[in-house]
Amino acid sequence: MSERKYFGTDGIRGQVGSYPISADFILRLGRAAGAVLARRRAADKRPSGAGPDRRDHSRKVMVVIGKDTRVSGYMFESALEAGLVASGADVRLLGPMPTPGVAYLTRSLRADAGIVISASHNPHQDNGIKFFSGQGEKLDDELEAEIEAELEADFATVPSEALGKAKRVDDAVTRYAEFCKSTVSDDFSLAGMHIVLDCAHGATYQVAPMVFTDLGATVTTIGAEPDGLNINRGVGSTSPEALARAVVEKGADLGIAFDGDGDRVRVVDKDGTVTDGDDMLYVIARHWKKKASLPGPVVGTLMSNYGLQRALKQMEIPFIRANVGDRYVLQQLKEHGGVLGGETSGHVLCLDRFTTGDGIVAALALLETLAEAGETFADARAGLVKLPQTMVNVRVEGAKAALGSDTVRQALAEVESALEGRGRVVLRASGTEPLVRVTIEAADAAEVERLAGQLANAVKSAAQAVA
């Protein structure tokens, strides 16, 4: 992705109250987005000979807004609403809603765009804004750049008669729940299965228990009491230990953890074993391959375990690595005609069911796979043998400058030389936090730990020198 002033790999994100995650900037962002969408709508003419245009061009631009459970979400929801209305756009407010739910309702309500107020797996002190197109997909780079350019313009309000209007969508949760259930076959049932759901005190706290209960499961919930400040705190897909304990204590068949905005999912086996997105991709790909319903390659990322690549190769399933970020996984899937991809972190895309990564939909796809195959999750993933992998997060300001230093380059070359032919190293700046992520994979776990520490120390030294 080309350089952006505000947009990163997953929208705009930062600490609440620090520019640009401030009420005044978000107000301007709403107006800028509304103005750009209005220009695009006005310029969107069907080419000659393309058939009758049955769209309602008299309708104003419409944007839906959803959010997770952070206390700051109310402030930013109001700011976005005001900016969009000032630009002449109508607004539909969904309230707390998983990110993929906003994507779905953007399409269902035939809106021009959807906006999610969330910082995903980050703590409550952070927040962010990410956009979906009218097709329920992440915005393309060109449109993000256009919105950034519009932010430089003076704030202007359309005449009173042209102002937009805002309304609440009272049945948003029910609509999205029905969609999630529609992604599995009509005869699919979870009857007789005890599942523990960890909702991370986030956006899935209402809808996830509804979906799994409606499908017949006995559901125990943890992390389903948001107070605005406890999102992702000790629970959810980034802290699956709480779920692992609950699954064992309750004697449940499975545990499912979502992150704060519901686009990531992690699964815990009945014995408390925590798995990740690579496990899910392997199990689903294996079954879909047997059913001859797996077109194109499976797409992972630079962080996907080499064991996944090796296991898929043994099954003659092509595998492609995309850059880190579900938007890049999506791009590769579309480019190569694939339908299944994801990240180790738990972003799993099933494009035969939906346009973006969806934690609930991915979990249902996995459960449907296990039911059709007549296997337990442990049995289904037994053929996936992962290499030991260590990721060290080094918190630094000026991550890109540190990565470009001679110190880090030399340390990276030394690690790559040590691992040549036996493992992998990935060194990258986070697109959502001030972090450098050091990831190393090799058969010798002790060597992995040692080399990861060695490279992390080089990054720290370089960051201090830059500062």
XYZ file of C-alpha atoms in Angstrom:
467
model
C 0.000 0.000 0.000
C 1.322 3.452 -0.869
C 2.222 5.830 1.945
C -0.685 7.377 3.831
C -0.699 10.203 6.327
C -3.525 8.739 8.417
C -4.639 5.363 7.057
C -2.586 2.312 8.039
C -3.041 -1.343 7.154
C -6.353 -1.442 9.018
C -7.816 2.051 8.968
C -6.816 4.871 11.303
C -5.794 3.870 14.804
C -4.151 5.394 17.875
C -4.566 6.462 21.472
C -7.793 8.209 22.382
C -7.287 11.945 22.690
C -4.028 11.925 20.749
C -4.207 13.225 17.189
C -5.695 11.902 14.980
C -7.870 9.842 17.347
C -9.522 12.976 18.685
C -13.081 14.226 18.450
C -12.202 17.223 16.278
C -10.313 15.121 13.719
C -13.047 12.456 13.589
C -15.618 15.199 12.971
C -13.564 16.384 9.978
C -13.061 12.807 8.832
C -16.823 12.266 8.744
C -17.355 15.364 6.631
C -14.491 14.470 4.293
C -15.752 10.922 3.785
C -19.286 12.159 3.111
C -18.062 14.720 0.587
C -15.918 12.174 -1.284
C -18.735 9.618 -1.377
C -21.136 12.259 -2.698
C -18.725 13.178 -5.500
C -18.277 9.524 -6.373
C -22.022 8.945 -6.462
C -22.508 11.965 -8.739
C -19.758 10.754 -11.083
C -20.915 7.114 -11.123
C -22.637 6.932 -14.493
C -23.363 3.666 -16.216
C -21.566 3.383 -19.550
C -23.564 3.707 -22.732
C -25.217 0.433 -23.714
C -24.898 -1.058 -20.224
C -28.653 -1.426 -19.842
C -31.166 0.525 -17.777
C -29.882 2.136 -14.601
C -32.444 1.329 -11.911
C -30.555 2.921 -9.039
C -32.126 5.795 -7.159
C -29.815 8.692 -7.967
C -32.032 11.069 -6.013
C -31.151 9.316 -2.763
C -28.527 10.918 -0.585
C -25.323 9.161 0.277
C -25.972 6.750 3.138
C -23.342 5.542 5.604
C -23.788 2.993 8.390
C -21.793 3.284 11.621
C -21.065 0.482 14.068
C -18.722 0.323 17.038
C -17.254 -1.985 19.641
C -17.779 -1.493 23.377
C -15.067 1.060 24.229
C -16.327 4.027 26.224
C -14.782 6.384 23.647
C -16.964 4.867 20.928
C -19.893 7.064 21.927
C -17.813 10.219 21.480
C -16.502 9.186 18.081
C -19.893 7.940 16.932
C -21.340 11.400 17.631
C -18.433 13.129 15.890
C -18.718 10.951 12.771
C -22.474 11.395 12.700
C -22.148 15.186 12.864
C -19.502 15.325 10.138
C -21.406 13.039 7.788
C -24.691 14.860 8.312
C -22.919 18.202 7.699
C -21.736 16.832 4.342
C -25.318 15.920 3.399
C -25.048 12.164 4.053
C -27.704 10.117 5.801
C -26.465 7.985 8.696
C -27.665 4.650 10.060
C -26.437 3.887 13.588
C -26.003 0.203 14.447
C -24.688 0.490 18.007
C -22.285 -2.223 19.269
C -21.705 -4.490 16.292
C -18.829 -6.743 15.172
C -16.753 -5.354 12.326
C -17.991 -8.041 9.877
C -21.540 -7.277 10.986
C -21.052 -3.686 9.854
C -19.736 -4.987 6.528
C -22.805 -7.219 6.131
C -25.314 -4.509 7.053
C -23.585 -2.031 4.753
C -24.474 -4.364 1.891
C -27.877 -5.356 3.273
C -28.996 -1.758 3.751
C -27.532 -0.823 0.347
C -25.445 1.897 1.908
C -22.600 3.656 0.128
C -20.124 2.866 2.894
C -19.788 1.444 6.371
C -17.651 2.772 9.209
C -16.440 0.799 12.220
C -15.259 2.536 15.389
C -12.849 0.049 16.910
C -9.228 -0.682 17.739
C -9.830 -4.429 17.402
C -7.630 -6.349 19.869
C -6.056 -3.233 21.444
C -6.898 -2.050 25.007
C -9.609 0.515 25.730
C -7.137 3.427 25.682
C -6.905 3.010 21.901
C -9.549 3.408 19.256
C -9.726 3.586 15.498
C -11.813 4.091 12.394
C -12.043 1.699 9.468
C -14.197 1.870 6.386
C -16.050 -0.609 4.211
C -17.209 -0.033 0.662
C -20.824 -0.502 -0.360
C -19.875 -4.094 -1.287
C -18.777 -4.832 2.287
C -15.052 -4.848 1.478
C -12.162 -2.771 2.807
C -11.734 0.516 0.934
C -9.250 0.561 -1.909
C -6.113 2.681 -1.633
C -7.386 5.231 -4.145
C -10.504 6.049 -2.137
C -8.529 6.290 1.111
C -6.152 8.726 -0.590
C -9.099 10.799 -1.831
C -10.524 11.027 1.694
C -7.125 12.087 3.036
C -6.892 14.826 0.396
C -10.384 16.069 1.305
C -9.327 16.369 4.948
C -7.114 19.288 3.902
C -10.152 21.277 2.732
C -11.971 23.729 4.999
C -14.870 22.303 6.989
C -18.058 23.209 5.141
C -21.684 22.449 5.969
C -24.277 21.994 3.245
C -27.436 24.167 3.375
C -30.010 23.136 5.978
C -32.365 21.646 3.404
C -29.555 19.381 2.185
C -28.394 18.113 5.576
C -28.414 14.384 6.144
C -30.515 12.609 8.763
C -29.489 9.983 11.312
C -31.531 6.983 12.452
C -30.934 3.997 14.713
C -31.262 0.516 13.215
C -33.097 -1.197 16.071
C -32.906 -4.741 14.698
C -29.232 -4.677 13.637
C -28.133 -7.509 15.964
C -30.993 -9.779 14.879
C -30.332 -9.108 11.194
C -26.673 -9.977 11.538
C -27.393 -13.082 13.633
C -29.729 -14.400 10.949
C -27.059 -13.825 8.329
C -24.457 -15.755 10.348
C -26.821 -18.724 10.668
C -27.544 -18.621 6.940
C -23.886 -19.381 6.151
C -24.272 -23.023 7.234
C -26.614 -25.642 5.766
C -30.236 -25.757 6.885
C -29.810 -29.132 8.582
C -26.666 -28.147 10.505
C -27.158 -28.389 14.263
C -25.003 -27.961 17.348
C -27.446 -29.918 19.526
C -25.663 -31.910 22.194
C -22.533 -29.743 22.025
C -21.352 -27.607 24.955
C -19.406 -24.550 23.769
C -17.760 -21.831 25.851
C -17.780 -18.460 24.096
C -15.296 -15.739 25.050
C -16.564 -12.434 23.699
C -13.606 -10.312 24.932
C -16.084 -7.903 26.567
C -16.406 -6.631 23.017
C -18.716 -6.322 20.061
C -19.807 -9.988 19.910
C -21.208 -10.042 23.445
C -24.828 -9.948 22.256
C -24.797 -11.665 18.884
C -22.434 -14.620 19.376
C -24.380 -16.275 22.232
C -27.579 -15.718 20.224
C -26.204 -17.442 17.110
C -24.736 -20.512 18.818
C -27.743 -20.957 21.103
C -30.159 -20.709 18.162
C -28.180 -23.460 16.417
C -28.760 -25.779 19.364
C -25.558 -25.571 21.417
C -25.405 -25.379 25.167
C -23.537 -22.091 25.585
C -21.459 -20.807 28.473
C -20.164 -17.267 28.062
C -17.198 -15.430 29.515
C -16.003 -11.954 28.602
C -19.586 -10.881 27.916
C -20.001 -8.050 30.437
C -18.527 -4.939 28.786
C -18.192 -1.806 30.884
C -16.420 0.379 28.315
C -13.001 -0.155 29.888
C -12.535 -3.936 30.070
C -12.492 -4.788 26.339
C -9.774 -7.410 25.609
C -8.578 -7.236 29.229
C -7.418 -10.738 30.136
C -9.944 -12.323 27.786
C -10.580 -12.794 24.076
C -8.506 -14.179 21.233
C -5.356 -12.363 22.375
C -5.639 -13.804 25.909
C -7.062 -17.295 25.370
C -5.823 -18.648 28.712
C -9.079 -17.656 30.435
C -11.057 -19.575 27.832
C -8.795 -22.622 28.145
C -9.429 -22.730 31.907
C -13.173 -22.325 31.443
C -13.395 -25.116 28.851
C -11.646 -27.584 31.159
C -13.548 -26.488 34.283
C -16.927 -26.743 32.545
C -16.100 -29.990 30.743
C -17.096 -28.335 27.466
C -16.548 -29.790 24.011
C -14.909 -26.669 22.601
C -14.122 -23.053 23.327
C -14.309 -20.146 20.889
C -12.683 -16.760 21.547
C -13.296 -13.594 19.566
C -11.371 -10.342 19.719
C -12.853 -6.983 20.636
C -14.412 -6.282 17.242
C -15.250 -9.862 16.287
C -13.204 -10.368 13.130
C -10.643 -12.661 14.789
C -11.321 -16.097 16.270
C -9.278 -18.641 18.228
C -10.483 -22.146 19.131
C -9.661 -24.084 22.297
C -9.963 -27.873 22.308
C -11.763 -29.806 25.054
C -8.480 -30.512 26.860
C -7.624 -26.791 26.960
C -5.239 -26.813 23.992
C -5.190 -23.362 22.378
C -5.053 -23.293 18.578
C -4.764 -20.495 16.028
C -5.749 -19.475 12.531
C -3.299 -21.898 10.924
C -5.094 -24.825 12.566
C -8.441 -23.610 11.275
C -7.140 -23.124 7.751
C -5.635 -26.606 7.715
C -8.789 -28.368 8.955
C -11.156 -26.502 6.635
C -8.858 -26.774 3.593
C -8.340 -30.501 4.172
C -12.082 -31.175 4.242
C -12.972 -28.873 1.354
C -10.234 -30.513 -0.732
C -11.802 -33.930 -0.092
C -15.190 -32.522 -1.143
C -13.657 -30.966 -4.277
C -14.976 -27.590 -3.107
C -11.693 -25.706 -2.703
C -11.016 -23.563 -5.763
C -7.722 -21.715 -6.099
C -4.974 -21.588 -3.485
C -5.160 -21.190 0.273
C -3.728 -17.777 1.150
C -1.780 -17.186 4.343
C 0.635 -14.427 5.301
C 4.307 -13.953 6.024
C 3.487 -15.055 9.587
C 1.819 -18.364 8.676
C 3.698 -21.314 10.135
C 5.864 -23.217 7.685
C 4.219 -26.393 8.925
C 0.949 -25.240 7.369
C 2.626 -24.664 4.013
C 4.259 -28.091 4.198
C 1.031 -29.884 5.177
C -0.966 -28.232 2.391
C 1.723 -29.160 -0.135
C 1.417 -32.803 0.910
C -2.295 -32.602 0.068
C -1.501 -30.895 -3.260
C -3.186 -27.672 -2.144
C -1.451 -24.538 -3.496
C -0.399 -22.010 -0.854
C 0.402 -18.324 -1.279
C 1.803 -15.909 1.309
C 0.403 -12.383 1.362
C 1.658 -9.402 3.343
C 0.370 -9.238 6.910
C -3.158 -7.862 7.046
C -6.485 -9.396 6.063
C -6.900 -6.839 3.268
C -3.841 -8.320 1.557
C -5.103 -11.859 2.062
C -8.345 -10.785 0.411
C -6.484 -9.218 -2.515
C -4.536 -12.425 -3.159
C -7.644 -14.596 -2.893
C -9.487 -12.466 -5.428
C -6.488 -12.293 -7.743
C -5.974 -16.063 -7.740
C -9.587 -17.229 -7.540
C -9.336 -18.623 -4.019
C -11.994 -18.733 -1.310
C -10.079 -19.673 1.856
C -7.339 -17.689 3.543
C -6.336 -16.028 6.756
C -3.801 -15.102 9.357
C -2.290 -17.004 12.251
C -3.838 -14.396 14.563
C -7.311 -15.680 13.701
C -8.501 -13.574 10.780
C -10.061 -16.309 8.618
C -11.769 -15.487 5.317
C -14.303 -17.858 3.766
C -15.214 -16.017 0.586
C -17.764 -18.656 -0.366
C -19.777 -17.252 2.548
C -18.805 -13.622 3.038
C -16.674 -10.788 1.685
C -14.441 -10.248 4.717
C -12.974 -11.987 7.744
C -15.706 -12.867 10.232
C -15.008 -14.628 13.525
C -18.494 -16.086 13.940
C -18.803 -17.209 10.315
C -15.320 -18.786 10.382
C -16.117 -20.633 13.616
C -19.325 -21.968 12.090
C -17.452 -23.066 8.958
C -15.040 -25.019 11.159
C -17.835 -26.630 13.175
C -19.723 -27.560 10.016
C -16.521 -29.101 8.626
C -16.078 -31.232 11.769
C -19.718 -32.326 11.699
C -19.545 -33.357 8.019
C -16.265 -35.218 8.530
C -17.418 -36.856 11.755
C -14.169 -35.851 13.469
C -13.138 -34.120 16.633
C -11.074 -30.981 16.247
C -8.026 -32.757 17.686
C -8.296 -35.592 15.174
C -8.903 -33.239 12.244
C -5.769 -31.195 12.864
C -3.498 -34.123 13.755
C -1.758 -33.956 10.363
C -0.567 -30.384 10.934
C 2.894 -30.389 12.477
C 4.062 -26.848 13.210
C 7.607 -25.624 13.537
C 8.379 -23.876 16.832
C 7.719 -20.177 16.327
C 8.510 -17.247 18.558
C 7.300 -13.682 18.086
C 8.780 -10.881 20.160
C 7.065 -7.488 20.115
C 9.521 -4.640 20.601
C 7.736 -1.402 21.505
C 9.563 1.451 19.785
C 8.822 4.849 18.362
C 10.098 5.303 14.826
C 9.866 1.596 14.013
C 10.612 2.038 10.306
C 13.721 4.101 10.986
C 14.981 1.453 13.417
C 14.425 -1.297 10.862
C 16.472 0.614 8.297
C 19.500 0.994 10.557
C 22.795 -0.747 9.827
C 22.678 -2.418 13.248
C 19.387 -4.157 12.533
C 20.309 -5.035 8.971
C 23.511 -6.706 10.112
C 21.730 -8.596 12.914
C 19.040 -9.746 10.487
C 21.644 -10.985 8.007
C 23.350 -12.979 10.762
C 20.073 -14.650 11.818
C 19.113 -15.409 8.218
C 22.515 -16.997 7.667
C 22.133 -19.118 10.807
C 18.696 -20.350 9.694
C 19.414 -20.826 6.007
C 17.602 -23.895 4.740
C 16.223 -24.697 8.219
C 13.814 -21.940 9.158
C 12.437 -18.456 8.570
C 12.745 -15.001 10.056
C 10.255 -12.161 9.589
C 11.041 -8.667 10.822
C 8.386 -6.016 10.308
C 6.848 -2.883 11.736
C 3.271 -3.254 12.979
C 0.694 -1.416 10.912
C -1.524 -0.742 13.940
C 0.782 -0.172 16.923
C 4.250 1.354 17.593
C 5.873 -2.074 17.528
C 8.497 -4.016 15.649
C 7.527 -7.679 15.429
C 10.387 -10.195 15.444
C 9.255 -13.652 14.339
C 11.502 -16.695 13.994
C 10.656 -20.272 13.007
C 12.889 -23.351 13.161
C 12.827 -26.942 14.370
C 15.027 -26.221 17.412
C 12.888 -24.310 19.944
C 15.874 -23.244 22.027
C 17.608 -21.826 18.964
C 14.421 -19.964 18.006
C 14.238 -18.299 21.433
C 17.912 -17.361 21.382
C 17.866 -15.865 17.879
C 14.617 -13.981 18.518
C 16.124 -12.396 21.628
C 19.288 -11.532 19.729
C 17.376 -9.764 16.958
C 14.981 -8.036 19.388
C 17.948 -6.599 21.300
C 19.391 -5.235 18.041
C 16.062 -3.499 17.329
C 15.998 -1.974 20.822
C 19.543 -0.669 20.455
C 18.787 0.826 17.040
C 15.602 2.487 18.348
C 17.526 4.093 21.222
C 20.149 5.374 18.782
C 17.453 6.873 16.526
C 15.738 8.539 19.488
